[in-house]
CSV table of C-alpha atoms in Angstrom, one decimal:
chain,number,residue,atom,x,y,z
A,22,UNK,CA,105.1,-9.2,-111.3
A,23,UNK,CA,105.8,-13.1,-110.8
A,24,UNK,CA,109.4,-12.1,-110.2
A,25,UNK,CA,108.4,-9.6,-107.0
A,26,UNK,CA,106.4,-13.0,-105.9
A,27,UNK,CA,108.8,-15.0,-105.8
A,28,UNK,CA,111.4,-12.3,-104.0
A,29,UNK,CA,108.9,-11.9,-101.7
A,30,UNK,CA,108.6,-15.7,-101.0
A,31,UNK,CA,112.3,-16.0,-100.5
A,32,UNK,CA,112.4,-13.6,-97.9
A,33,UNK,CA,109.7,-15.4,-96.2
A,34,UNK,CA,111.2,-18.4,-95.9
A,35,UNK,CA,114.4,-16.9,-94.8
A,36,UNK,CA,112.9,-14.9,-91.9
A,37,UNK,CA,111.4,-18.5,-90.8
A,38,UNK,CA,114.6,-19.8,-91.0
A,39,UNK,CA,116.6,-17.3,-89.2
A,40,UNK,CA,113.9,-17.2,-86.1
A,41,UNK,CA,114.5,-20.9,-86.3
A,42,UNK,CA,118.1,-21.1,-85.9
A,43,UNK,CA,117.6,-18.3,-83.1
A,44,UNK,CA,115.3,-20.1,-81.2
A,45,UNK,CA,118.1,-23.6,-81.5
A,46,UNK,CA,120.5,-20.7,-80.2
A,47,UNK,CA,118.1,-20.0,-77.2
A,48,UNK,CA,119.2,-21.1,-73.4
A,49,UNK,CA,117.4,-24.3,-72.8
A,50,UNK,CA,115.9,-22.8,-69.5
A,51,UNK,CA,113.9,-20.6,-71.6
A,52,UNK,CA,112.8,-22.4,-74.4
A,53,UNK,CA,111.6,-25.0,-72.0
A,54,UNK,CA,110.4,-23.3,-69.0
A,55,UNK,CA,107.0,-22.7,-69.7
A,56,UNK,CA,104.8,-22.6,-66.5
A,57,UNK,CA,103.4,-25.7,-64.8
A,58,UNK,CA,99.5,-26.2,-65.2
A,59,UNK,CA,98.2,-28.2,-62.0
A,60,UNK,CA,94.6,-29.2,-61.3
A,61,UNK,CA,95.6,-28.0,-57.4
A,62,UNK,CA,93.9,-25.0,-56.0
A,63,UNK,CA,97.3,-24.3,-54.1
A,64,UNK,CA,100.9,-25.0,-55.3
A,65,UNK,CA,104.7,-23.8,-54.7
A,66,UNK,CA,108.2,-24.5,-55.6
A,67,UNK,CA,111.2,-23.4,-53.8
A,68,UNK,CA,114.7,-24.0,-53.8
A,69,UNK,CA,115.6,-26.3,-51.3
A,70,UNK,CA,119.0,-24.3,-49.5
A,71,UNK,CA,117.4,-20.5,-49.7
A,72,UNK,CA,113.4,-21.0,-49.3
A,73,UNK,CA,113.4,-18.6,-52.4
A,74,UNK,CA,110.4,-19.3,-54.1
A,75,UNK,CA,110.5,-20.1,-57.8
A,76,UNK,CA,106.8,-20.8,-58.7
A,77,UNK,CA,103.6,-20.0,-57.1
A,78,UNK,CA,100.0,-20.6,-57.6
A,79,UNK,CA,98.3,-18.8,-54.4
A,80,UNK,CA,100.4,-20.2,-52.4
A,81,UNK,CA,99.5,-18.6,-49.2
A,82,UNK,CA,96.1,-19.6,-49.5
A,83,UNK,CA,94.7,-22.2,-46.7
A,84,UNK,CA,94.0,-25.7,-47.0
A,85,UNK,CA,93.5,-28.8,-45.2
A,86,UNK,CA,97.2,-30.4,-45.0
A,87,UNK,CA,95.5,-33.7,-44.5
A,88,UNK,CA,98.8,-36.5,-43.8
A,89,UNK,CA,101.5,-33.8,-44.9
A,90,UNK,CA,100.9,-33.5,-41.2
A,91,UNK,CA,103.0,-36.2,-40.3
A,92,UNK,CA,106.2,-34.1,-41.3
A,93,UNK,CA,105.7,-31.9,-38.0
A,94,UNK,CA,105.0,-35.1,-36.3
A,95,UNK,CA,107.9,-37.2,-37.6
A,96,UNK,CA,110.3,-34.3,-37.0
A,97,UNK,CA,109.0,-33.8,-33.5
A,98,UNK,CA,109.4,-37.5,-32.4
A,99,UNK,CA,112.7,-37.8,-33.4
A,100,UNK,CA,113.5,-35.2,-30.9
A,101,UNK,CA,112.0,-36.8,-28.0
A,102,UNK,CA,112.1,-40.4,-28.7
A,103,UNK,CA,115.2,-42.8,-29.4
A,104,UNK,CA,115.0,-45.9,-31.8
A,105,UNK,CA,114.1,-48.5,-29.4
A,106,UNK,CA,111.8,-46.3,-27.5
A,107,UNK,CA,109.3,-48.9,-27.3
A,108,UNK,CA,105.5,-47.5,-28.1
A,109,UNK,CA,102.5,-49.5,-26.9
A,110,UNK,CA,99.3,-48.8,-28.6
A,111,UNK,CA,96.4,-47.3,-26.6
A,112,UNK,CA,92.7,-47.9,-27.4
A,113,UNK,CA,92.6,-44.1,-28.7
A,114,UNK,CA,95.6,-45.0,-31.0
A,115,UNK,CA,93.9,-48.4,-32.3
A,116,UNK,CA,90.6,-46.8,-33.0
A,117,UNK,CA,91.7,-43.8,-34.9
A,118,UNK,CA,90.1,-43.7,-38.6
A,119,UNK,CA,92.3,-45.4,-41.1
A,120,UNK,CA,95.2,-47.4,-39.7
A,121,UNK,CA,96.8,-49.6,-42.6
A,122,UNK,CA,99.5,-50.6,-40.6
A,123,UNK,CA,96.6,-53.1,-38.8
A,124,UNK,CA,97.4,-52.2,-35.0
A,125,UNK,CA,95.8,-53.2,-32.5
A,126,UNK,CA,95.4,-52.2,-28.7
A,127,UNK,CA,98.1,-53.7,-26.8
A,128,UNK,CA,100.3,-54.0,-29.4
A,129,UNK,CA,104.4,-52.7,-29.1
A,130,UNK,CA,106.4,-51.6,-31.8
A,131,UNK,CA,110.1,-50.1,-31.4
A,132,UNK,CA,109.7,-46.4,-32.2
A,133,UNK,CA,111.6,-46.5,-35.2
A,134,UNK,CA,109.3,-49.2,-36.8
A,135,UNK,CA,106.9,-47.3,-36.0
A,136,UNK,CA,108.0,-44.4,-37.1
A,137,UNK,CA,108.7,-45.3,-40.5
A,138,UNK,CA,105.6,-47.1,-40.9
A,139,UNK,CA,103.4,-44.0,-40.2
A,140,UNK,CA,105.0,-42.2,-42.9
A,141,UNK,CA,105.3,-44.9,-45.8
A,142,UNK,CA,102.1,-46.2,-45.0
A,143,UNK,CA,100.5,-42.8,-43.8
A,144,UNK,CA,98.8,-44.8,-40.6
A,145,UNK,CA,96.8,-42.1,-38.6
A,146,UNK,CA,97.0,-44.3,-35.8
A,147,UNK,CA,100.4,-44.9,-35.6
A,148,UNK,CA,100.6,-40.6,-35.3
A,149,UNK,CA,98.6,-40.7,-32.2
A,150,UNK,CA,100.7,-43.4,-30.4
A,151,UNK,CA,104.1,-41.9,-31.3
A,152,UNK,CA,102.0,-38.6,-30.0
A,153,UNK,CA,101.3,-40.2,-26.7
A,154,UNK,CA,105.1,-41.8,-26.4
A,155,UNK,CA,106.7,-38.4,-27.0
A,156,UNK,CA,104.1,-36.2,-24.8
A,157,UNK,CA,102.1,-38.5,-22.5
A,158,UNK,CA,99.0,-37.0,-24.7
A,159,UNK,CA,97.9,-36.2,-28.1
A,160,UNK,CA,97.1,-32.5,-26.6
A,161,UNK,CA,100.0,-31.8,-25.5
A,162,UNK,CA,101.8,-32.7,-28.2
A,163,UNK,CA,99.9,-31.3,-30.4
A,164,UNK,CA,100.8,-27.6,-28.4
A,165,UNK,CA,104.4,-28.5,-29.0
A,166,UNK,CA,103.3,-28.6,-33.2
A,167,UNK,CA,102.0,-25.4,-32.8
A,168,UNK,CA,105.0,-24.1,-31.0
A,169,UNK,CA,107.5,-25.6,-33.6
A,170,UNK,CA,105.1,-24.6,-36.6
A,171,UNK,CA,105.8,-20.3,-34.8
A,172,UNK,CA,109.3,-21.0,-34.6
A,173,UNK,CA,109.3,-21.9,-38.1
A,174,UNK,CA,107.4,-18.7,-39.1
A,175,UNK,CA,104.8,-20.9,-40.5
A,176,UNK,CA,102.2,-18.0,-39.7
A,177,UNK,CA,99.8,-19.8,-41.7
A,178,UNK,CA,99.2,-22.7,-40.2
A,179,UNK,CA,97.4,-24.3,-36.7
A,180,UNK,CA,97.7,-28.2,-35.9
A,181,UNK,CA,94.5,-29.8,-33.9
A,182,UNK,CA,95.7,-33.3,-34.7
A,183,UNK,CA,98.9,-35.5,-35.3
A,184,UNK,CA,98.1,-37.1,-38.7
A,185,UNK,CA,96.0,-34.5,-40.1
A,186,UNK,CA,92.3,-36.1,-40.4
A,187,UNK,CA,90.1,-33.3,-41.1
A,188,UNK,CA,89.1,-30.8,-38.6
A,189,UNK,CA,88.6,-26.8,-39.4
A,190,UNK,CA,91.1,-26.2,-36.7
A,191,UNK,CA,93.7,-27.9,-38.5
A,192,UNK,CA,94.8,-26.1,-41.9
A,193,UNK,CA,97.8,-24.8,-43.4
A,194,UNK,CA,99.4,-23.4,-46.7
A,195,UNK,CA,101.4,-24.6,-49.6
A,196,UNK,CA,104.7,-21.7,-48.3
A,197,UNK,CA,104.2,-23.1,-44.9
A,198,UNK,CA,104.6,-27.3,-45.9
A,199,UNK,CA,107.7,-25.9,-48.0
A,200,UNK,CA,108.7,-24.6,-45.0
A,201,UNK,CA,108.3,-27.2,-42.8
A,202,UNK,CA,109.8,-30.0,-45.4
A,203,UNK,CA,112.8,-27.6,-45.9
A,204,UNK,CA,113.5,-27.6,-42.4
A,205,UNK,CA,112.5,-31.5,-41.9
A,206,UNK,CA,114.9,-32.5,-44.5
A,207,UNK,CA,118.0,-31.5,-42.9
A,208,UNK,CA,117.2,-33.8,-40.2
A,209,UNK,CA,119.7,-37.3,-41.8
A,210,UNK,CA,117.2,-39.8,-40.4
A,211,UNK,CA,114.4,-37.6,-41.5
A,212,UNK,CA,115.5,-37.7,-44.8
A,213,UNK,CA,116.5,-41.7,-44.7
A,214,UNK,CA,113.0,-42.1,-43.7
A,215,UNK,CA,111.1,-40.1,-46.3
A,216,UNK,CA,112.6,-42.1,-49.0
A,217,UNK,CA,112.2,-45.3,-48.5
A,218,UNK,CA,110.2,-47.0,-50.8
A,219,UNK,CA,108.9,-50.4,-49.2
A,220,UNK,CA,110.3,-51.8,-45.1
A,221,UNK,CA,109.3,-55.4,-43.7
A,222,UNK,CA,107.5,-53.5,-40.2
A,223,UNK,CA,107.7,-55.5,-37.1
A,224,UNK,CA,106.6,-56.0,-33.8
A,225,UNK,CA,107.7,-56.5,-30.5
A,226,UNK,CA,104.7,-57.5,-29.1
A,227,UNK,CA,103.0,-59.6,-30.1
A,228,UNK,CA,106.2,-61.6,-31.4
A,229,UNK,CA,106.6,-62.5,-34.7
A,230,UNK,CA,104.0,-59.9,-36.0
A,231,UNK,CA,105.2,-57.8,-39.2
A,232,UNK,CA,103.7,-56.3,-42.7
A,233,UNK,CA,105.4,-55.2,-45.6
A,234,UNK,CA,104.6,-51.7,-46.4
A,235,UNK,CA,105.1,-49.9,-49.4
A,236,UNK,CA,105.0,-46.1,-49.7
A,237,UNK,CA,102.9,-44.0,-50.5
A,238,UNK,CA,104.4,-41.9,-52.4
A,239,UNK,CA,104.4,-43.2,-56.1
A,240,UNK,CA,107.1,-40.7,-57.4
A,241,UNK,CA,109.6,-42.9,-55.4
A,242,UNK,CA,111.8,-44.9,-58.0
A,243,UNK,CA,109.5,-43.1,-60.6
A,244,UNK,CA,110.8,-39.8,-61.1
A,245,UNK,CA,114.7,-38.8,-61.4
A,246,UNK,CA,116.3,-37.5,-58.4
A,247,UNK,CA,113.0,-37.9,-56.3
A,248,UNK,CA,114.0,-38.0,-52.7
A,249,UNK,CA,110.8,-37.7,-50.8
A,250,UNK,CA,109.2,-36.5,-49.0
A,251,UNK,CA,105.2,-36.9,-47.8
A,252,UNK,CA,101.8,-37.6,-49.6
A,253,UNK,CA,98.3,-36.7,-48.2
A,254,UNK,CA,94.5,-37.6,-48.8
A,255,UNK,CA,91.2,-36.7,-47.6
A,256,UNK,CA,87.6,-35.9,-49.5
A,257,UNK,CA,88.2,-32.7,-47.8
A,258,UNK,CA,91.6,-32.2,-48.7
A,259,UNK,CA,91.9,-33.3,-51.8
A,260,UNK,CA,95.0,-34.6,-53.2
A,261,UNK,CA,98.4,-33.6,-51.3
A,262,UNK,CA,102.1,-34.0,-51.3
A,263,UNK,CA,105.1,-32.8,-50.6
A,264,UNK,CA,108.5,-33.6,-52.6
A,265,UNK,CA,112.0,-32.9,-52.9
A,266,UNK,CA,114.2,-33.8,-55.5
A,267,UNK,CA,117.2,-32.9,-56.9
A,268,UNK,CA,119.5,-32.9,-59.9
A,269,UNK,CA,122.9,-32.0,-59.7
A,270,UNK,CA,123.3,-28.8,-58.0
A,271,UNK,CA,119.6,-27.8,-58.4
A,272,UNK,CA,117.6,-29.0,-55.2
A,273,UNK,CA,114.2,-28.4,-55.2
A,274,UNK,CA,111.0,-28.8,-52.8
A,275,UNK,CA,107.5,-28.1,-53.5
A,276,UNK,CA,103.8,-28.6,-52.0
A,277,UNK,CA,100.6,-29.0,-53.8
A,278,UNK,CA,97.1,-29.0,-52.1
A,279,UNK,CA,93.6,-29.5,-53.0
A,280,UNK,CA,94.8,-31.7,-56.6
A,281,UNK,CA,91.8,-32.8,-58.0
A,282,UNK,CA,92.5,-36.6,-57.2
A,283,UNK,CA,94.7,-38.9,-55.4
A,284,UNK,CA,96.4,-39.3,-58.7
A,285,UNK,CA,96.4,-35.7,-59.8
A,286,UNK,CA,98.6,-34.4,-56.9
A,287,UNK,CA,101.6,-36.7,-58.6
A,288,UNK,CA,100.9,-35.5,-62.4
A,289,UNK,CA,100.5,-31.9,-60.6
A,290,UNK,CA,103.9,-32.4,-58.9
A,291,UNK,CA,106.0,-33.8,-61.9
A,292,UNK,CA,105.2,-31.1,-63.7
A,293,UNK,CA,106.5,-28.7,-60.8
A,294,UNK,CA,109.2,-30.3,-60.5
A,295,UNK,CA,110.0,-30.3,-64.7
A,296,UNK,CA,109.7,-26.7,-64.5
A,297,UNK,CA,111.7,-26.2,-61.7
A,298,UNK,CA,114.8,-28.3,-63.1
A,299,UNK,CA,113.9,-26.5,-66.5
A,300,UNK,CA,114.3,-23.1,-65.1
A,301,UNK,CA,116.2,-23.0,-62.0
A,302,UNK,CA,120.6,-22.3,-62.7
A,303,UNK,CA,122.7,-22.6,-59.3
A,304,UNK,CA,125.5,-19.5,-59.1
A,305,UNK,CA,128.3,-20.3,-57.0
A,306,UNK,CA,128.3,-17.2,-54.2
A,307,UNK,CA,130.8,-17.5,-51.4
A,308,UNK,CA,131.8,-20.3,-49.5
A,309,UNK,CA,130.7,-20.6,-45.8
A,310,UNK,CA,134.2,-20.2,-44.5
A,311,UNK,CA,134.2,-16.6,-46.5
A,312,UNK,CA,130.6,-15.2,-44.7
A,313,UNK,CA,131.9,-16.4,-40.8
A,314,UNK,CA,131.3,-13.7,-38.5
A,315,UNK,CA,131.9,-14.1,-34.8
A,316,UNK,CA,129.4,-13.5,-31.6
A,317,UNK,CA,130.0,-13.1,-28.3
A,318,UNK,CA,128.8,-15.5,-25.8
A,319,UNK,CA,127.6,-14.9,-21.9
A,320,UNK,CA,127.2,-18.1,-19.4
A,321,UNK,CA,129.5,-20.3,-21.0
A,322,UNK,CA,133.3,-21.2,-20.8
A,323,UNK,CA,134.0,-19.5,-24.0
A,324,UNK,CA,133.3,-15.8,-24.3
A,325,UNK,CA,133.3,-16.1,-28.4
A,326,UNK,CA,132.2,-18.2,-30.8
A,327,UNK,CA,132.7,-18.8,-34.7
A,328,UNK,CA,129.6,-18.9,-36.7
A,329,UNK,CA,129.2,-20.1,-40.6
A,330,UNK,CA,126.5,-20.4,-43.2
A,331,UNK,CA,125.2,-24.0,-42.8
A,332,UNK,CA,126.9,-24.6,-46.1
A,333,UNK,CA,128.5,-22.7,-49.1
A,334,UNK,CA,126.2,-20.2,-50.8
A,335,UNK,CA,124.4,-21.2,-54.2
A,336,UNK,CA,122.4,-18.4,-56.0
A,337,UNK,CA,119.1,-19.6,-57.3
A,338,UNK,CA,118.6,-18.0,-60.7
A,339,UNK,CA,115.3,-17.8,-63.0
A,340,UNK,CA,115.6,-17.0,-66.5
A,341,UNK,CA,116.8,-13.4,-67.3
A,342,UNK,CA,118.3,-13.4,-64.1
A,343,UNK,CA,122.0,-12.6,-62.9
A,344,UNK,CA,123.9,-13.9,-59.7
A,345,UNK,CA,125.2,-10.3,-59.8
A,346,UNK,CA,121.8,-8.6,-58.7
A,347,UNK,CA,122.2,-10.5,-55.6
A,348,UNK,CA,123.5,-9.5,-52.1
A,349,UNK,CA,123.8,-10.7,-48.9
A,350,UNK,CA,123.5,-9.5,-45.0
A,351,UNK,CA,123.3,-11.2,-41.6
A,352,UNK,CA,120.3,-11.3,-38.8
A,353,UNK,CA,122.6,-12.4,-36.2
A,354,UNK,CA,122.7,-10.9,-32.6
A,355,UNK,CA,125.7,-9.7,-30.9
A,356,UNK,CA,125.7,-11.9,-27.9
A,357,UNK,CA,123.9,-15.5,-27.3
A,358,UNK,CA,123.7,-17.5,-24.4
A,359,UNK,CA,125.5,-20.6,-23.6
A,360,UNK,CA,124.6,-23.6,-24.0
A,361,UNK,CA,125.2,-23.3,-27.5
A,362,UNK,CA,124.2,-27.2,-28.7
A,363,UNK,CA,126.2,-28.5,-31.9
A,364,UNK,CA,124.1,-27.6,-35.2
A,365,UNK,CA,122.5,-24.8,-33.4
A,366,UNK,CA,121.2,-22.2,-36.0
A,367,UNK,CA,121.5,-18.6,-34.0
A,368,UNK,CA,121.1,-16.2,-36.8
A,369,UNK,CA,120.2,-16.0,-40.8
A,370,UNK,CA,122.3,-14.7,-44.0
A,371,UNK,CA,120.1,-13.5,-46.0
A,372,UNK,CA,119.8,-13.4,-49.8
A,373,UNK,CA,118.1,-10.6,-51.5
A,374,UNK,CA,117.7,-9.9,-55.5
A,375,UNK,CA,117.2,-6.4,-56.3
A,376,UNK,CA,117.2,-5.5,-53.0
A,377,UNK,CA,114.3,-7.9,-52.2
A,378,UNK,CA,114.9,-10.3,-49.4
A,379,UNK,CA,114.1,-13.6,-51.1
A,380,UNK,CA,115.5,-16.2,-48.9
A,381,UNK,CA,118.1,-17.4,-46.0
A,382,UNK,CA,120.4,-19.8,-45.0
A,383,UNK,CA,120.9,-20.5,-41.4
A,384,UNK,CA,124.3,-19.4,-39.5
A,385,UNK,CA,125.6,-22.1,-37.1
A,386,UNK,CA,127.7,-21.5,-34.3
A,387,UNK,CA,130.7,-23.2,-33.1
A,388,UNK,CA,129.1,-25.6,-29.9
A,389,UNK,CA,129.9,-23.3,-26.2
A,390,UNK,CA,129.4,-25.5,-23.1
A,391,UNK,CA,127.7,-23.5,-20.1
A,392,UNK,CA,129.9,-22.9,-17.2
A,393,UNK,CA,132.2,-20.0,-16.2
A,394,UNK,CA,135.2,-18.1,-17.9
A,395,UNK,CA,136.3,-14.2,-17.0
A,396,UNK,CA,135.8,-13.2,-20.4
A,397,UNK,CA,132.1,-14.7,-20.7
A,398,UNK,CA,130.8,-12.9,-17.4
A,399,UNK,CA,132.4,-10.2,-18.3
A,400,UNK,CA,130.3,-10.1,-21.8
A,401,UNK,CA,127.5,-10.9,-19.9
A,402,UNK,CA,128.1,-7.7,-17.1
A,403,UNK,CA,129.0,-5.5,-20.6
A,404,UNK,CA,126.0,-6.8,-23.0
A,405,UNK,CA,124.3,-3.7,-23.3
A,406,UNK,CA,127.3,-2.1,-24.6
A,407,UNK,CA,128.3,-4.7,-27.0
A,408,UNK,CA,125.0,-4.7,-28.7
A,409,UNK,CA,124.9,-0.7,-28.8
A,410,UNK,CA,128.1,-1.8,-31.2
């Protein structure tokens, strides 16, 4: 009897062992990608090129966006307004609720001061006089948010402001701030902006005025391959932010909203962001050159145009998953209209697992001035037909 003990201990010990070394053996993705546990109500990870979305925690749920705002009002202004626009700050602009960057009525900053000052130092002020510079009025720029926020498909969301300060007119959702950041951050001066950790600010008027301002955004400097992007705050909203960071060929973006505290929404991020790096391989698919396709183009002095993938294809894969499951297929129409502007996205490639769309990358077409050529009014007499084909 001692002797069928001890066998019996032996094996034990040697099933322990063998799971051990299994486990050792195991791809560090899954060993280590357990899910992220956030105090926010509201969460998402996606990958950066696609939009696929790697984690979730309701996020199409609606929340105040609070000064994640500013994104839509950053990317708009650099649109409309050069760096030495100059922007002179109205009464409205000075007497807006929370203004760090200590304006004052009368003052005159060089839009890009400005602009960077709003977003490091979250100024809700400064968002109202960029506003007025860009549109002549804080209304009407705030239509042209709600117009870019459609185009975007951000079907969840509705501006009433330009920096976010609470209002029940002005919400949003976790997909829709990925959205909006992934489509920010391929704006270069966006993207120079949103990572800058501290800027001497100055003035034009009065001369000589300036203030050091840090950012906001304590992951900066604090958390490998941070590269922004924007942090918000209210009693209504919670804590919010929106990063992006990336390691090697892994680029990542993701939103949290409604954190439990100001300080939360970064602990609630970096452990986003852990998983994400901790589960998330990049397959090589094919390169843009290999997915061109070519439209026809009416009104211009080209009749055709090259279009390409804004860059090469990258399969985002979760554990268990297989680049092979994946295929691809173009939203692109037959013929566009000249002026075709360099950078112009005029169609999507889109990336489905199993079948399932789960994200796109946008197809850019060669730039077409407008003007006249015989094959382009030709297209544009035979459009009808060409689409039918």
């Amino acid at each position: 009897m001692p002797r069928l003990y001890d066998m019996t201990g032996c094996i034990r010990q040697l099933r322990w062992c063998v799971l051990f070394f299994l486990f050792l053996l195991l791809p560090a993705s899954l060993v280590q990608a357990a899910e992220p546990e956030v105090t926010a109500d509201a969460a998402i990870l996606i990958d950066a090129q696609t939009g696929r979305v790697l984690w979730s925690k309701h996020g199409e749920e609606r929340h105040y966006p609070a000064s994640m705002t500013k994104m839509m009002t950053c990317l708009l202004s650099l649109g409309s307004l050069s760096p030495d626009s100059l922007v002179k700050i109205s009464p409205l602009a000075s007497q807006t609720e929370d203004t760090p960057l200590q304006i004052a009525a009368g003052d005159t900053m060089r839009f890009e001061e400005i602009v960077r000052g709003m977003m490091m130092a979250s100024d809700n002020g400064a968002a109202v006089a960029i506003a007025e510079a860009a549109d002549g009025s804080v209304p009407a720029f705030v239509a042209r948010m709600n117009e870019k926020a459609a185009e975007l498909g951000m079907n969840g969301t509705h501006f009433a402001n330009p920096n976010g300060l609470t209002d029940e007119d002005h919400y949003s959702t976790p997909h829709d701030m990925a959205r909006l950041a992934q489509y920010a951050m391929r704006n270069p001066v966006f993207r120079d902006i949103v990572r800058q950790q501290q800027r001497q600010i100055r003035w034009e008027e009065p001369a000589g005025k300036q203030l050091l301002v840090e950012n906001t955004n304590e992951l900066l400097g604090h958390y490998d391959g941070i590269t922004g992007i924007k942090t918000g705050w209210t009693k209504a909203a919670g804590g919010c932010l929106a990063a992006a960071a990336e390691r090697g060929d892994v680029r990542l973006i993701a939103v949290v909203m409604h954190s439990a505290d100001e300080e939360a929404r970064f602990a609630d991020m970096r452990r986003i962001l852990d998983y994400g790096f901790a589960a998330t391989t990049m397959a090589a698919g094919p390169t843009a050159s290999e997915c061109k396709r070519h439209v026809w183009v009416k009104g211009g002095v080209h009749s055709r145009t090259k279009v390409i993938p804004a860059g090469d294809i990258y399969y985002p894969l979760l554990p268990g998953e297989s680049a092979e499951h994946y295929t691809i297929s173009y939203d692109l129409p037959k013929v566009i209209s000249a002026p075709v502007e360099p950078g112009e996205a005029v169609g999507r490639l889109i990336l489905s697992y199993d079948g399932e769309e789960v994200g796109s990358v946008d197809l850019i077409a060669n730039p077409v001035e407008p003007g006249f050529s015989l094959g382009s009014w030709l297209v544009g007499i035979f459009e009808g037909v060409l689409v039918r084909f």
